[in-house]
Amino acid sequence: MLFRYLAQSTFKRSFHVSTKLNQAMGIDGSNILAESLKKQGVEYVFGIVGIPVIETSLAFQAAGLKYVGMRNEQAACYAAQAIGYLTGKPGVCLAVSGPGLLHCIGGMANAQVNCWPLLVIAGSCPEDHEGIGGFQEWLQVESSRMYCKYAARPPSPRLIPLHVEKAVRLASVGRPGVAYLDMPATLLTAEAEEDKVPLDYYNAGPIKLAYPDPTLVDQAVDLLSKAERPLIIVGKGAAYGRAEEAVRKLVENTKIPFLPTPMGKGVVPDESKQCVASARTQALLKADVILLLGARLNWMLHFGRPPRYSPDVKVIQVDISPEELHNSIKSEVAIYSDIKPFVEALTRKLAEKKFTLQPAKNSWWQTLQEKQKKNAEFVEAQANDKTVPLNYYAVFKAVQANIPKDSIIVSEGANTMDIGRGILLNNQPRHRLDAGTFGTMGVGPGFAIAAAMWCRDYAPNKRVICVEGDSAFGFSGMEIETMFRYKLPVIIIIVNNNGIYSGFDKNTMQEIQSYGDVAQSTPPTALSTEVRYEKMMEMFGETGHLCRTVEEIEAAIKKAVKVVDKPSIINILINPQSNRKPQTFNWLTESKL
């Protein structure tokens, strides 16, 4: 009865929005908000409803927005930002007041650090209850401001369209990020005369690309053309900026070796002959000129400093955010520009100079190829070892060989994500979503839901493969119910090593826990052994897959790929002590302080 009443109520209000009558009619805040989002081109909303946003969610659907109800606000926030990255238009996360919004904070911080467009909208306690202990009362605008580019509470229903336009615009332009709109219960239910509400508040339209200073392009050309050991680093910014065609042409024409950052994978295909990801350490250490395209010199790239780089390396830095220029080191050439127009100009200029490297004759290329061959031999030996329990490399070789080549790969977990990055290949841009710059665990299922929604609407034959460590899956595993409810055919592959980083086999774990108090004897990195995560499928009347061998993995994936209207879980039990290849340097650059 409650749903029927709310649906009828929302339908009547939405009917009023679209119906032109001679007399002025009232429209409430929820419907103003819904219509405003629709007019700004927003398409997807992810959230969890409750007081005071139940009618708001129904108004969203009545306005034509696609609403996906999640099981946790953090996961909803992760999904909304991932759809923003995939589409270029902010996804919306809808939350309830107080703790509902606070559960979004982790997702908001992740989107802000990751530079993905996101709009969070949360209900809040009625304005006339503020200061006297209202239900779930919290300083929501103030709490959100640290994680946002823009945070506001519209002062009246009539001004909601203005703030929606500004929130969507600021989340999208420049370096993308987060906007927050606070919607008190009294604002959502308040009515205004429809003809006095500017529902057609202007849509600013796309911002034109920022073009580079031609003088700086010439300096970059001069530096690159004189380099003995040039290297291109392709970042997530190049992927978000839809610069793949231009960057591919640059790499193909010049034959300069390139390294992708984790989510820069696929801008130029991983299978390109110019990709030197398997010789990453050597490439960074020996390069004399680096062209940095939409990537930041943060921890993921070891800050651009020795000992991971040559002390005299020269960096050409290209970024859409001028604040990022010279952030960690003083770049030789620092260029404020969108990636695409810069790369197009650079490619033309280098072509005029007839600049190209010859891999067969170039000593730099020969050094990198020797290192690639050596590393490939180690990986191949590990991948061909089918001893049970399996190691990571054998698992990922089997996965890579059996998933569709154009799959969107979502991945999180320590070794699972890091080792998988080198073996699970991406040949198309924006086809890898992982823990990202913030290193956030728990993002996988939310990202996968967003990717599956995008596939349904824009690439119906494409599949989403969500590769999770068992620890990472534990953060948001109940989103499997969301996948079933919305009929999303996500293939969840859990690489299960019984722990965080590494775990223990069943006998060892029992012996460890027999010594005194379990809370004191159980190692902090240990999880329960051989957990049957695939049995979660039985809650929905389906059957999951438990795998211990390569043959079982192959059979499970082939079966899962045929399923088109529900998720699948493939639980792969591996050697708890399996680890990555020994590193020349610690993967995380240590502080010298």
Coordinates of C-alpha atoms in Angstrom, one line a residue:
M1 CA 0.0 0.0 0.0
L2 CA 2.8 2.4 0.9
F3 CA 4.6 1.8 -2.5
R4 CA 1.3 2.2 -4.4
Y5 CA 0.5 5.5 -2.6
L6 CA 4.0 6.8 -3.2
A7 CA 4.0 5.8 -6.8
Q8 CA 0.6 7.4 -7.4
S9 CA 1.7 10.5 -5.6
T10 CA 4.9 10.8 -7.7
F11 CA 3.1 10.0 -10.9
K12 CA 0.7 12.9 -10.2
R13 CA 3.5 15.3 -9.5
S14 CA 5.4 14.2 -12.6
F15 CA 2.2 14.5 -14.6
H16 CA 1.9 18.1 -13.4
V17 CA 5.5 18.8 -14.5
S18 CA 4.8 17.7 -18.1
T19 CA 1.2 19.0 -18.4
K20 CA 0.7 22.6 -19.3
L21 CA -2.5 24.0 -17.7
N22 CA -3.8 27.5 -17.8
Q23 CA -3.5 27.9 -14.1
A24 CA -0.3 27.8 -12.1
M25 CA 0.3 24.5 -10.5
G26 CA 2.6 23.4 -7.7
I27 CA 5.7 21.2 -8.2
D28 CA 7.6 19.8 -5.2
G29 CA 11.4 19.7 -4.6
S30 CA 11.8 16.0 -5.4
N31 CA 10.3 16.5 -8.9
I32 CA 12.2 19.7 -9.5
L33 CA 15.4 17.9 -8.6
A34 CA 14.5 15.0 -10.9
E35 CA 13.6 17.2 -13.9
S36 CA 16.7 19.3 -13.3
L37 CA 19.0 16.3 -13.4
K38 CA 17.3 15.0 -16.5
K39 CA 17.8 18.3 -18.3
Q40 CA 21.5 18.3 -17.5
G41 CA 21.9 15.0 -19.2
V42 CA 22.3 12.8 -16.1
E43 CA 21.3 9.2 -16.9
Y44 CA 22.2 7.0 -13.9
V45 CA 21.4 7.1 -10.2
F46 CA 22.7 4.5 -7.7
G47 CA 21.6 4.6 -4.1
I48 CA 19.8 3.4 -1.0
V49 CA 16.5 4.9 -0.1
G50 CA 14.9 5.8 3.2
I51 CA 13.5 8.9 4.9
P52 CA 13.5 11.5 3.4
V53 CA 14.4 10.4 -0.2
I54 CA 11.9 7.6 -1.0
E55 CA 9.6 9.8 -3.1
T56 CA 12.7 11.4 -4.6
S57 CA 13.9 8.1 -6.0
L58 CA 10.4 7.5 -7.5
A59 CA 10.5 11.0 -9.0
F60 CA 13.8 10.1 -10.6
Q61 CA 12.3 7.1 -12.3
A62 CA 9.2 9.0 -13.3
A63 CA 11.5 11.6 -15.0
G64 CA 13.3 8.8 -17.0
L65 CA 16.4 8.4 -14.9
K66 CA 17.7 4.9 -14.4
Y67 CA 17.8 4.1 -10.7
V68 CA 19.8 1.2 -9.3
G69 CA 19.2 0.3 -5.7
M70 CA 22.3 -0.9 -3.9
R71 CA 23.0 -2.7 -0.6
N72 CA 25.6 -0.3 0.8
E73 CA 26.1 3.5 0.3
Q74 CA 29.8 3.1 -0.3
A75 CA 29.2 0.6 -3.1
A76 CA 26.5 2.9 -4.6
C77 CA 29.1 5.8 -4.5
Y78 CA 31.7 3.6 -6.2
A79 CA 29.2 2.6 -8.9
A80 CA 28.1 6.2 -9.5
Q81 CA 31.7 7.4 -10.0
A82 CA 32.6 4.5 -12.3
I83 CA 29.6 5.3 -14.6
G84 CA 30.9 8.9 -14.6
Y85 CA 34.3 7.7 -15.8
L86 CA 32.8 5.5 -18.4
T87 CA 30.3 8.0 -19.8
G88 CA 32.0 11.4 -19.0
K89 CA 28.8 12.6 -17.3
P90 CA 28.5 12.4 -13.5
G91 CA 26.6 9.5 -12.1
V92 CA 24.4 10.3 -9.1
C93 CA 24.7 8.6 -5.7
L94 CA 21.4 9.1 -3.7
A95 CA 21.7 8.6 0.1
V96 CA 19.6 9.2 3.2
S97 CA 20.5 11.7 5.9
G98 CA 23.2 11.4 8.5
P99 CA 24.9 7.9 8.5
G100 CA 23.7 7.4 4.9
L101 CA 25.8 10.3 3.7
L102 CA 28.6 9.4 6.0
H103 CA 28.8 6.0 4.5
C104 CA 29.4 7.8 1.1
I105 CA 32.4 9.7 2.4
G106 CA 34.9 6.9 1.4
G107 CA 33.5 6.8 -2.1
M108 CA 33.5 10.6 -2.4
A109 CA 37.2 10.7 -1.4
N110 CA 38.0 8.0 -3.8
A111 CA 36.3 9.8 -6.7
Q112 CA 38.0 13.1 -5.8
V113 CA 41.5 11.5 -5.6
N114 CA 40.8 9.4 -8.7
C115 CA 39.5 12.5 -10.6
W116 CA 36.2 10.9 -11.6
P117 CA 32.9 12.9 -12.0
L118 CA 30.4 12.2 -9.3
L119 CA 27.3 13.9 -7.9
V120 CA 26.2 12.9 -4.4
I121 CA 22.7 13.9 -3.3
A122 CA 21.6 13.2 0.3
G123 CA 18.4 13.9 2.1
S124 CA 18.8 15.7 5.5
C125 CA 16.7 16.4 8.5
P126 CA 13.9 19.0 8.2
E127 CA 15.3 22.5 8.5
D128 CA 12.9 23.3 11.4
H129 CA 14.4 20.4 13.3
E130 CA 18.0 21.5 13.0
G131 CA 19.7 22.4 16.3
I132 CA 17.2 20.6 18.5
G133 CA 18.2 17.0 17.8
G134 CA 16.4 16.2 14.6
F135 CA 16.4 12.6 13.2
Q136 CA 19.8 11.8 11.8
E137 CA 20.8 15.5 12.1
W138 CA 24.4 16.1 10.9
L139 CA 26.4 19.0 9.4
Q140 CA 26.2 17.4 6.0
V141 CA 27.4 20.2 3.8
E142 CA 30.3 21.0 6.1
S143 CA 31.2 17.3 6.3
S144 CA 31.2 16.9 2.6
R145 CA 33.1 20.0 1.6
M146 CA 36.6 18.4 2.2
Y147 CA 35.9 15.7 -0.4
C148 CA 34.2 17.9 -3.0
K149 CA 34.8 20.6 -5.6
Y150 CA 31.4 21.9 -4.8
A151 CA 29.0 21.4 -1.9
A152 CA 25.8 23.4 -1.3
R153 CA 22.2 23.3 -0.1
P154 CA 19.7 25.0 -2.4
P155 CA 17.9 27.7 -0.3
S156 CA 14.6 27.2 -2.0
P157 CA 12.8 24.8 -4.4
R158 CA 13.0 27.5 -7.1
L159 CA 16.8 27.5 -7.0
I160 CA 17.3 23.7 -7.2
P161 CA 17.8 23.8 -11.0
L162 CA 20.6 26.4 -10.6
H163 CA 22.5 24.3 -8.1
V164 CA 22.0 21.1 -10.1
E165 CA 23.5 22.8 -13.2
K166 CA 26.5 24.1 -11.2
A167 CA 27.1 20.7 -9.5
V168 CA 27.0 18.8 -12.7
R169 CA 29.2 21.3 -14.5
L170 CA 31.8 21.6 -11.7
A171 CA 32.0 17.8 -11.3
S172 CA 32.8 17.5 -15.0
V173 CA 35.0 20.3 -16.1
G174 CA 38.8 20.7 -15.7
R175 CA 40.0 17.9 -13.5
P176 CA 36.8 16.0 -12.7
G177 CA 35.7 15.4 -9.2
V178 CA 32.8 15.4 -6.7
A179 CA 29.9 17.7 -6.1
Y180 CA 27.4 17.4 -3.2
L181 CA 23.9 18.7 -2.9
D182 CA 22.1 18.7 0.4
M183 CA 18.3 18.2 0.3
P184 CA 16.5 18.7 3.6
A185 CA 13.2 16.9 4.0
T186 CA 11.4 20.3 4.1
L187 CA 13.0 21.3 0.7
L188 CA 12.0 18.0 -1.0
T189 CA 8.4 18.4 0.0
A190 CA 8.1 22.1 -0.4
E191 CA 6.2 23.3 -3.5
A192 CA 6.7 26.1 -5.9
E193 CA 4.6 27.4 -8.7
E194 CA 5.7 25.5 -11.7
D195 CA 5.8 28.5 -14.0
K196 CA 8.2 30.2 -11.6
V197 CA 10.6 27.4 -11.4
P198 CA 13.4 27.6 -14.1
L199 CA 13.4 23.9 -15.1
D200 CA 14.9 24.9 -18.4
Y201 CA 17.8 26.5 -16.5
Y202 CA 20.6 26.6 -19.0
N203 CA 22.7 23.6 -19.9
A204 CA 26.2 25.0 -20.4
G205 CA 27.1 22.3 -22.9
P206 CA 30.5 20.7 -23.2
I207 CA 33.6 22.8 -22.5
K208 CA 35.8 23.2 -25.5
L209 CA 39.2 21.4 -25.3
A210 CA 42.2 23.3 -24.0
Y211 CA 44.8 23.6 -26.7
P212 CA 48.5 23.8 -25.9
D213 CA 50.9 26.7 -26.3
P214 CA 52.6 26.1 -29.7
T215 CA 55.9 27.3 -28.3
L216 CA 55.7 24.5 -25.6
V217 CA 54.9 22.0 -28.3
D218 CA 58.0 23.0 -30.2
Q219 CA 60.1 22.6 -27.0
A220 CA 58.6 19.1 -26.4
V221 CA 59.4 18.1 -30.0
D222 CA 63.0 19.4 -29.7
L223 CA 63.5 17.4 -26.4
L224 CA 62.0 14.2 -27.7
S225 CA 63.8 14.3 -31.0
K226 CA 67.2 14.6 -29.3
A227 CA 66.5 11.9 -26.7
E228 CA 68.5 8.7 -26.7
R229 CA 66.1 6.8 -24.4
P230 CA 62.7 8.4 -24.7
L231 CA 59.6 6.9 -23.0
I232 CA 55.9 7.7 -23.1
I233 CA 53.8 7.2 -19.9
V234 CA 50.1 7.0 -20.7
G235 CA 47.8 7.8 -17.8
K236 CA 44.2 7.5 -16.8
G237 CA 43.7 11.2 -17.9
A238 CA 44.4 10.2 -21.5
A239 CA 41.7 7.5 -21.2
Y240 CA 39.2 9.8 -19.7
G241 CA 40.0 12.5 -22.3
R242 CA 39.2 10.1 -25.1
A243 CA 42.6 10.6 -26.6
E244 CA 43.2 7.0 -27.6
E245 CA 43.2 7.6 -31.4
A246 CA 45.7 10.4 -31.1
V247 CA 48.0 8.6 -28.7
R248 CA 48.0 5.4 -30.8
K249 CA 49.0 7.3 -33.8
L250 CA 51.9 9.0 -31.9
V251 CA 53.2 5.6 -30.7
E252 CA 52.8 3.9 -34.0
N253 CA 54.5 6.7 -36.0
T254 CA 57.4 7.3 -33.6
K255 CA 58.0 3.8 -32.3
I256 CA 58.7 5.3 -28.9
P257 CA 58.2 2.7 -26.1
F258 CA 55.3 3.4 -23.8
L259 CA 54.2 2.4 -20.3
P260 CA 50.5 2.5 -19.3
T261 CA 49.5 3.3 -15.8
P262 CA 47.0 0.8 -14.4
M263 CA 43.9 2.5 -15.8
G264 CA 45.8 3.9 -18.7
K265 CA 45.9 0.4 -20.0
G266 CA 44.1 0.0 -23.4
V267 CA 44.6 3.6 -24.6
V268 CA 47.2 2.0 -26.7
P269 CA 46.6 -1.8 -26.8
D270 CA 48.5 -3.8 -24.2
E271 CA 49.4 -6.2 -27.1
S272 CA 51.1 -3.4 -29.0
K273 CA 54.8 -4.1 -29.8
Q274 CA 55.7 -0.7 -28.3
C275 CA 54.3 -1.6 -24.9
V276 CA 57.1 -2.2 -22.4
A277 CA 55.1 -2.8 -19.3
S278 CA 57.0 -6.1 -18.6
A279 CA 60.2 -4.0 -18.4
R280 CA 58.7 -1.2 -16.3
T281 CA 61.4 -0.9 -13.8
Q282 CA 64.2 -0.8 -16.4
A283 CA 62.2 1.7 -18.6
L284 CA 61.7 4.1 -15.7
L285 CA 65.2 3.8 -14.4
K286 CA 67.0 4.3 -17.7
A287 CA 64.8 6.8 -19.7
D288 CA 66.4 10.2 -20.4
V289 CA 63.2 11.9 -21.6
I290 CA 59.8 11.0 -20.4
L291 CA 56.5 12.2 -22.0
L292 CA 53.9 12.2 -19.3
L293 CA 50.4 12.1 -20.8
G294 CA 47.6 12.5 -18.2
A295 CA 49.4 10.8 -15.4
R296 CA 50.5 12.2 -12.0
L297 CA 54.0 11.7 -10.5
N298 CA 52.5 10.4 -7.3
W299 CA 53.2 7.1 -5.4
M300 CA 52.1 5.1 -8.4
L301 CA 55.0 6.5 -10.5
H302 CA 57.4 6.8 -7.5
F303 CA 57.1 10.6 -7.5
G304 CA 59.4 10.8 -10.6
R305 CA 62.5 10.8 -8.3
P306 CA 65.7 8.8 -7.9
P307 CA 66.4 6.0 -7.2
R308 CA 63.5 4.8 -9.4
Y309 CA 64.5 7.3 -12.1
S310 CA 67.7 8.6 -13.5
P311 CA 68.8 11.8 -11.6
D312 CA 69.1 13.7 -14.9
V313 CA 65.8 12.5 -16.5
K314 CA 63.9 15.3 -18.3
V315 CA 60.1 15.2 -18.0
I316 CA 57.6 16.7 -20.5
Q317 CA 54.4 16.9 -18.4
V318 CA 51.0 17.4 -20.0
D319 CA 47.9 17.8 -17.8
I320 CA 44.5 19.3 -17.9
S321 CA 45.1 20.7 -14.4
P322 CA 47.7 23.4 -14.2
E323 CA 47.9 22.9 -10.5
E324 CA 49.5 19.5 -11.1
L325 CA 52.4 20.9 -13.2
H326 CA 55.7 20.7 -11.4
N327 CA 54.0 19.1 -8.4
S328 CA 56.6 16.5 -7.4
I329 CA 59.6 17.5 -9.6
K330 CA 60.4 20.5 -11.8
S331 CA 59.4 19.3 -15.3
E332 CA 61.6 20.4 -18.2
V333 CA 58.5 21.3 -20.2
A334 CA 55.1 21.7 -18.4
I335 CA 52.1 22.0 -20.7
Y336 CA 48.5 22.9 -19.7
S337 CA 46.4 21.2 -22.3
D338 CA 43.9 18.4 -23.0
I339 CA 45.8 15.4 -24.1
K340 CA 44.2 14.9 -27.5
P341 CA 45.0 18.3 -29.1
F342 CA 48.5 18.3 -27.6
V343 CA 49.3 14.8 -28.9
E344 CA 47.9 15.6 -32.4
A345 CA 50.1 18.7 -32.6
L346 CA 53.2 16.8 -31.3
T347 CA 52.7 14.0 -33.8
R348 CA 52.5 16.4 -36.7
K349 CA 55.6 18.2 -35.7
L350 CA 57.6 15.0 -35.1
A351 CA 56.4 13.8 -38.6
E352 CA 57.8 16.9 -40.1
K353 CA 61.2 16.1 -38.6
K354 CA 60.8 12.5 -39.8
F355 CA 61.5 11.3 -36.3
T356 CA 61.1 7.6 -35.6
L357 CA 63.0 5.0 -33.6
Q358 CA 64.0 1.8 -35.3
P359 CA 63.5 -1.0 -32.7
A360 CA 65.7 -3.4 -34.6
K361 CA 68.7 -1.0 -34.6
N362 CA 68.1 1.2 -31.5
S363 CA 70.2 0.3 -28.5
W364 CA 67.4 1.6 -26.1
W365 CA 64.9 -0.7 -27.7
Q366 CA 67.4 -3.6 -27.5
T367 CA 68.0 -3.0 -23.8
L368 CA 64.2 -3.0 -23.1
Q369 CA 63.6 -6.1 -25.2
E370 CA 66.2 -8.1 -23.4
K371 CA 64.6 -7.2 -20.1
Q372 CA 61.2 -8.0 -21.4
K373 CA 62.4 -11.4 -22.6
K374 CA 63.9 -12.2 -19.3
N375 CA 60.8 -11.2 -17.3
A376 CA 58.5 -13.0 -19.8
E377 CA 60.5 -16.2 -19.2
F378 CA 59.9 -16.1 -15.5
V379 CA 56.2 -15.3 -15.9
E380 CA 55.7 -18.1 -18.5
A381 CA 57.4 -20.6 -16.3
Q382 CA 55.2 -19.7 -13.4
A383 CA 52.1 -19.7 -15.6
N384 CA 52.8 -23.1 -17.0
D385 CA 53.2 -24.6 -13.5
K386 CA 49.8 -26.3 -13.0
T387 CA 50.8 -27.8 -9.6
V388 CA 47.8 -27.9 -7.2
P389 CA 47.3 -25.6 -5.3
L390 CA 47.8 -23.2 -8.2
N391 CA 49.9 -20.0 -8.2
Y392 CA 48.6 -16.6 -9.3
Y393 CA 50.3 -16.7 -12.7
A394 CA 48.7 -20.1 -13.7
V395 CA 45.3 -18.8 -12.7
F396 CA 45.6 -15.6 -14.7
K397 CA 46.9 -17.3 -17.8
A398 CA 43.8 -19.6 -17.7
V399 CA 41.5 -16.6 -17.2
Q400 CA 43.1 -14.5 -19.9
A401 CA 42.9 -17.4 -22.4
N402 CA 39.1 -17.9 -21.8
I403 CA 37.5 -14.5 -21.3
P404 CA 36.3 -12.5 -24.3
K405 CA 39.1 -10.3 -25.6
D406 CA 37.1 -7.0 -25.3
S407 CA 36.0 -7.6 -21.7
I408 CA 35.9 -4.8 -19.2
I409 CA 38.1 -6.0 -16.3
V410 CA 37.4 -4.9 -12.8
S411 CA 40.1 -5.9 -10.3
E412 CA 41.0 -5.4 -6.7
G413 CA 43.0 -7.1 -4.1
A414 CA 46.7 -6.9 -3.3
N415 CA 48.5 -9.6 -5.3
T416 CA 45.4 -10.4 -7.2
M417 CA 45.3 -6.9 -8.7
D418 CA 49.0 -6.3 -9.1
I419 CA 49.9 -9.6 -10.7
G420 CA 46.7 -9.7 -12.8
R421 CA 47.5 -6.3 -14.2
G422 CA 50.4 -7.7 -16.2
I423 CA 48.6 -10.8 -17.5
L424 CA 45.0 -9.7 -18.0
L425 CA 45.3 -7.5 -21.0
N426 CA 43.3 -4.5 -22.2
N427 CA 43.3 -3.5 -25.8
Q428 CA 40.6 -0.9 -25.5
P429 CA 40.5 2.3 -23.4
R430 CA 38.4 2.6 -20.2
H431 CA 38.3 -1.2 -20.0
R432 CA 40.1 -1.6 -16.7
L433 CA 38.7 -0.4 -13.3
D434 CA 40.7 -1.1 -10.2
A435 CA 41.6 0.3 -6.7
G436 CA 43.0 3.4 -8.4
T437 CA 45.1 6.2 -7.1
F438 CA 43.6 6.0 -3.6
G439 CA 44.2 2.3 -3.4
T440 CA 40.7 1.7 -2.2
M441 CA 39.5 -1.8 -1.4
G442 CA 35.8 -2.7 -1.7
V443 CA 35.3 -0.9 -5.1
G444 CA 35.1 -4.0 -7.2
P445 CA 31.4 -5.0 -7.1
G446 CA 30.2 -1.4 -7.3
F447 CA 32.5 -0.7 -10.3
A448 CA 31.3 -4.0 -11.9
I449 CA 27.6 -3.0 -11.5
A450 CA 28.2 0.3 -13.2
A451 CA 30.2 -1.3 -16.0
A452 CA 27.5 -3.9 -16.6
M453 CA 24.8 -1.1 -16.7
W454 CA 27.0 0.7 -19.2
C455 CA 27.4 -2.4 -21.3
R456 CA 23.7 -3.1 -21.3
D457 CA 23.0 0.3 -22.8
Y458 CA 26.0 1.0 -25.0
A459 CA 27.8 -2.3 -25.7
P460 CA 25.4 -5.2 -25.2
N461 CA 27.7 -7.9 -26.3
K462 CA 30.6 -6.9 -24.0
R463 CA 31.2 -8.7 -20.8
V464 CA 32.4 -7.5 -17.3
I465 CA 34.9 -9.7 -15.5
C466 CA 35.3 -8.8 -11.8
V467 CA 38.5 -10.3 -10.5
E468 CA 38.6 -10.2 -6.7
G469 CA 41.0 -11.2 -4.0
D470 CA 39.1 -13.0 -1.2
S471 CA 39.8 -10.2 1.2
A472 CA 38.6 -7.5 -1.3
F473 CA 35.4 -9.4 -2.0
G474 CA 34.5 -9.4 1.6
F475 CA 34.1 -5.6 1.6
S476 CA 31.1 -5.5 -0.8
G477 CA 30.2 -9.1 -1.5
M478 CA 26.5 -8.7 -0.8
E479 CA 26.2 -6.6 -4.0
I480 CA 25.8 -9.9 -5.7
E481 CA 22.1 -9.5 -4.8
T482 CA 22.0 -6.2 -6.7
M483 CA 23.5 -8.0 -9.7
F484 CA 20.7 -10.6 -9.5
R485 CA 18.0 -8.1 -9.0
Y486 CA 19.0 -6.1 -12.1
K487 CA 19.9 -9.2 -14.2
L488 CA 23.6 -8.1 -14.7
P489 CA 25.8 -10.9 -16.1
V490 CA 28.9 -10.0 -14.2
I491 CA 31.4 -12.8 -13.9
I492 CA 33.0 -12.7 -10.5
I493 CA 36.3 -14.5 -10.2
I494 CA 37.6 -14.8 -6.6
V495 CA 41.3 -15.7 -6.3
N496 CA 41.1 -17.2 -2.9
N497 CA 44.4 -17.4 -0.9
N498 CA 42.9 -17.4 2.6
G499 CA 44.3 -14.1 3.6
I500 CA 45.3 -10.5 3.1
Y501 CA 48.5 -10.6 0.9
S502 CA 48.9 -14.2 1.9
G503 CA 47.2 -16.8 4.1
F504 CA 47.7 -20.3 5.5
D505 CA 46.5 -23.7 4.6
K506 CA 43.9 -25.4 6.8
N507 CA 46.2 -27.6 8.9
T508 CA 48.6 -24.7 9.6
M509 CA 45.8 -22.4 10.5
Q510 CA 44.4 -24.9 13.0
E511 CA 47.8 -25.4 14.5
I512 CA 48.3 -21.6 14.8
Q513 CA 44.9 -21.1 16.5
S514 CA 45.6 -23.8 19.0
Y515 CA 48.1 -21.6 20.8
G516 CA 46.2 -19.7 23.5
D517 CA 43.6 -17.0 22.8
V518 CA 42.5 -17.0 19.2
A519 CA 42.4 -13.2 19.1
Q520 CA 46.1 -13.2 20.0
S521 CA 47.3 -16.2 18.0
T522 CA 45.5 -15.6 14.7
P523 CA 47.8 -13.6 12.4
P524 CA 46.2 -10.2 11.3
T525 CA 46.6 -11.1 7.7
A526 CA 44.9 -14.5 7.9
L527 CA 41.3 -15.2 6.8
S528 CA 39.3 -18.4 7.2
T529 CA 40.6 -21.2 5.0
E530 CA 39.0 -22.4 1.8
V531 CA 35.8 -20.3 2.2
R532 CA 33.1 -21.5 -0.2
Y533 CA 32.2 -18.1 -1.6
E534 CA 30.6 -19.7 -4.7
K535 CA 27.8 -21.0 -2.5
M536 CA 26.4 -17.5 -2.3
M537 CA 24.9 -18.3 -5.6
E538 CA 22.7 -20.9 -3.9
M539 CA 20.8 -18.1 -2.1
F540 CA 19.4 -17.2 -5.5
G541 CA 18.7 -20.8 -6.6
E542 CA 21.8 -21.0 -8.7
T543 CA 25.1 -22.9 -8.6
G544 CA 28.6 -21.4 -8.4
H545 CA 31.9 -22.8 -9.4
L546 CA 34.7 -24.1 -7.1
C547 CA 38.0 -24.5 -8.9
R548 CA 41.3 -26.0 -7.9
T549 CA 42.8 -26.8 -11.3
V550 CA 43.4 -25.0 -14.6
E551 CA 41.0 -27.4 -16.4
E552 CA 38.2 -26.5 -13.8
I553 CA 38.9 -22.8 -14.4
E554 CA 38.6 -23.1 -18.1
A555 CA 35.3 -25.1 -17.8
A556 CA 33.8 -22.6 -15.3
I557 CA 34.6 -19.5 -17.4
K558 CA 33.3 -21.1 -20.6
K559 CA 30.0 -21.9 -18.8
A560 CA 29.8 -18.4 -17.2
V561 CA 30.3 -16.6 -20.5
K562 CA 27.1 -18.2 -21.8
V563 CA 25.0 -16.8 -19.0
V564 CA 23.5 -13.4 -20.1
D565 CA 20.9 -12.5 -17.4
K566 CA 22.6 -13.1 -14.0
P567 CA 26.0 -13.0 -12.4
S568 CA 28.3 -15.9 -11.8
I569 CA 30.8 -16.7 -9.1
I570 CA 34.0 -18.6 -9.8
N571 CA 35.9 -19.4 -6.5
I572 CA 39.5 -20.4 -7.3
L573 CA 41.5 -21.9 -4.4
I574 CA 45.2 -21.2 -4.8
N575 CA 48.4 -21.7 -2.8
P576 CA 48.1 -19.4 0.2
Q577 CA 51.8 -18.6 0.0
S578 CA 51.8 -17.8 -3.7
N579 CA 53.4 -14.4 -4.3
R580 CA 54.5 -12.1 -7.1
K581 CA 57.9 -12.0 -8.9
P582 CA 60.7 -10.7 -6.6
Q583 CA 61.0 -6.9 -7.1
T584 CA 64.2 -5.0 -7.9
F585 CA 62.7 -2.2 -5.8
N586 CA 59.9 -2.3 -3.2
W587 CA 56.7 -1.6 -5.1
L588 CA 55.9 1.3 -2.7
T589 CA 58.7 3.9 -2.7
E590 CA 59.8 4.3 0.9
S591 CA 60.2 7.7 2.7
K592 CA 63.7 8.8 3.3
L593 CA 62.7 10.9 6.3

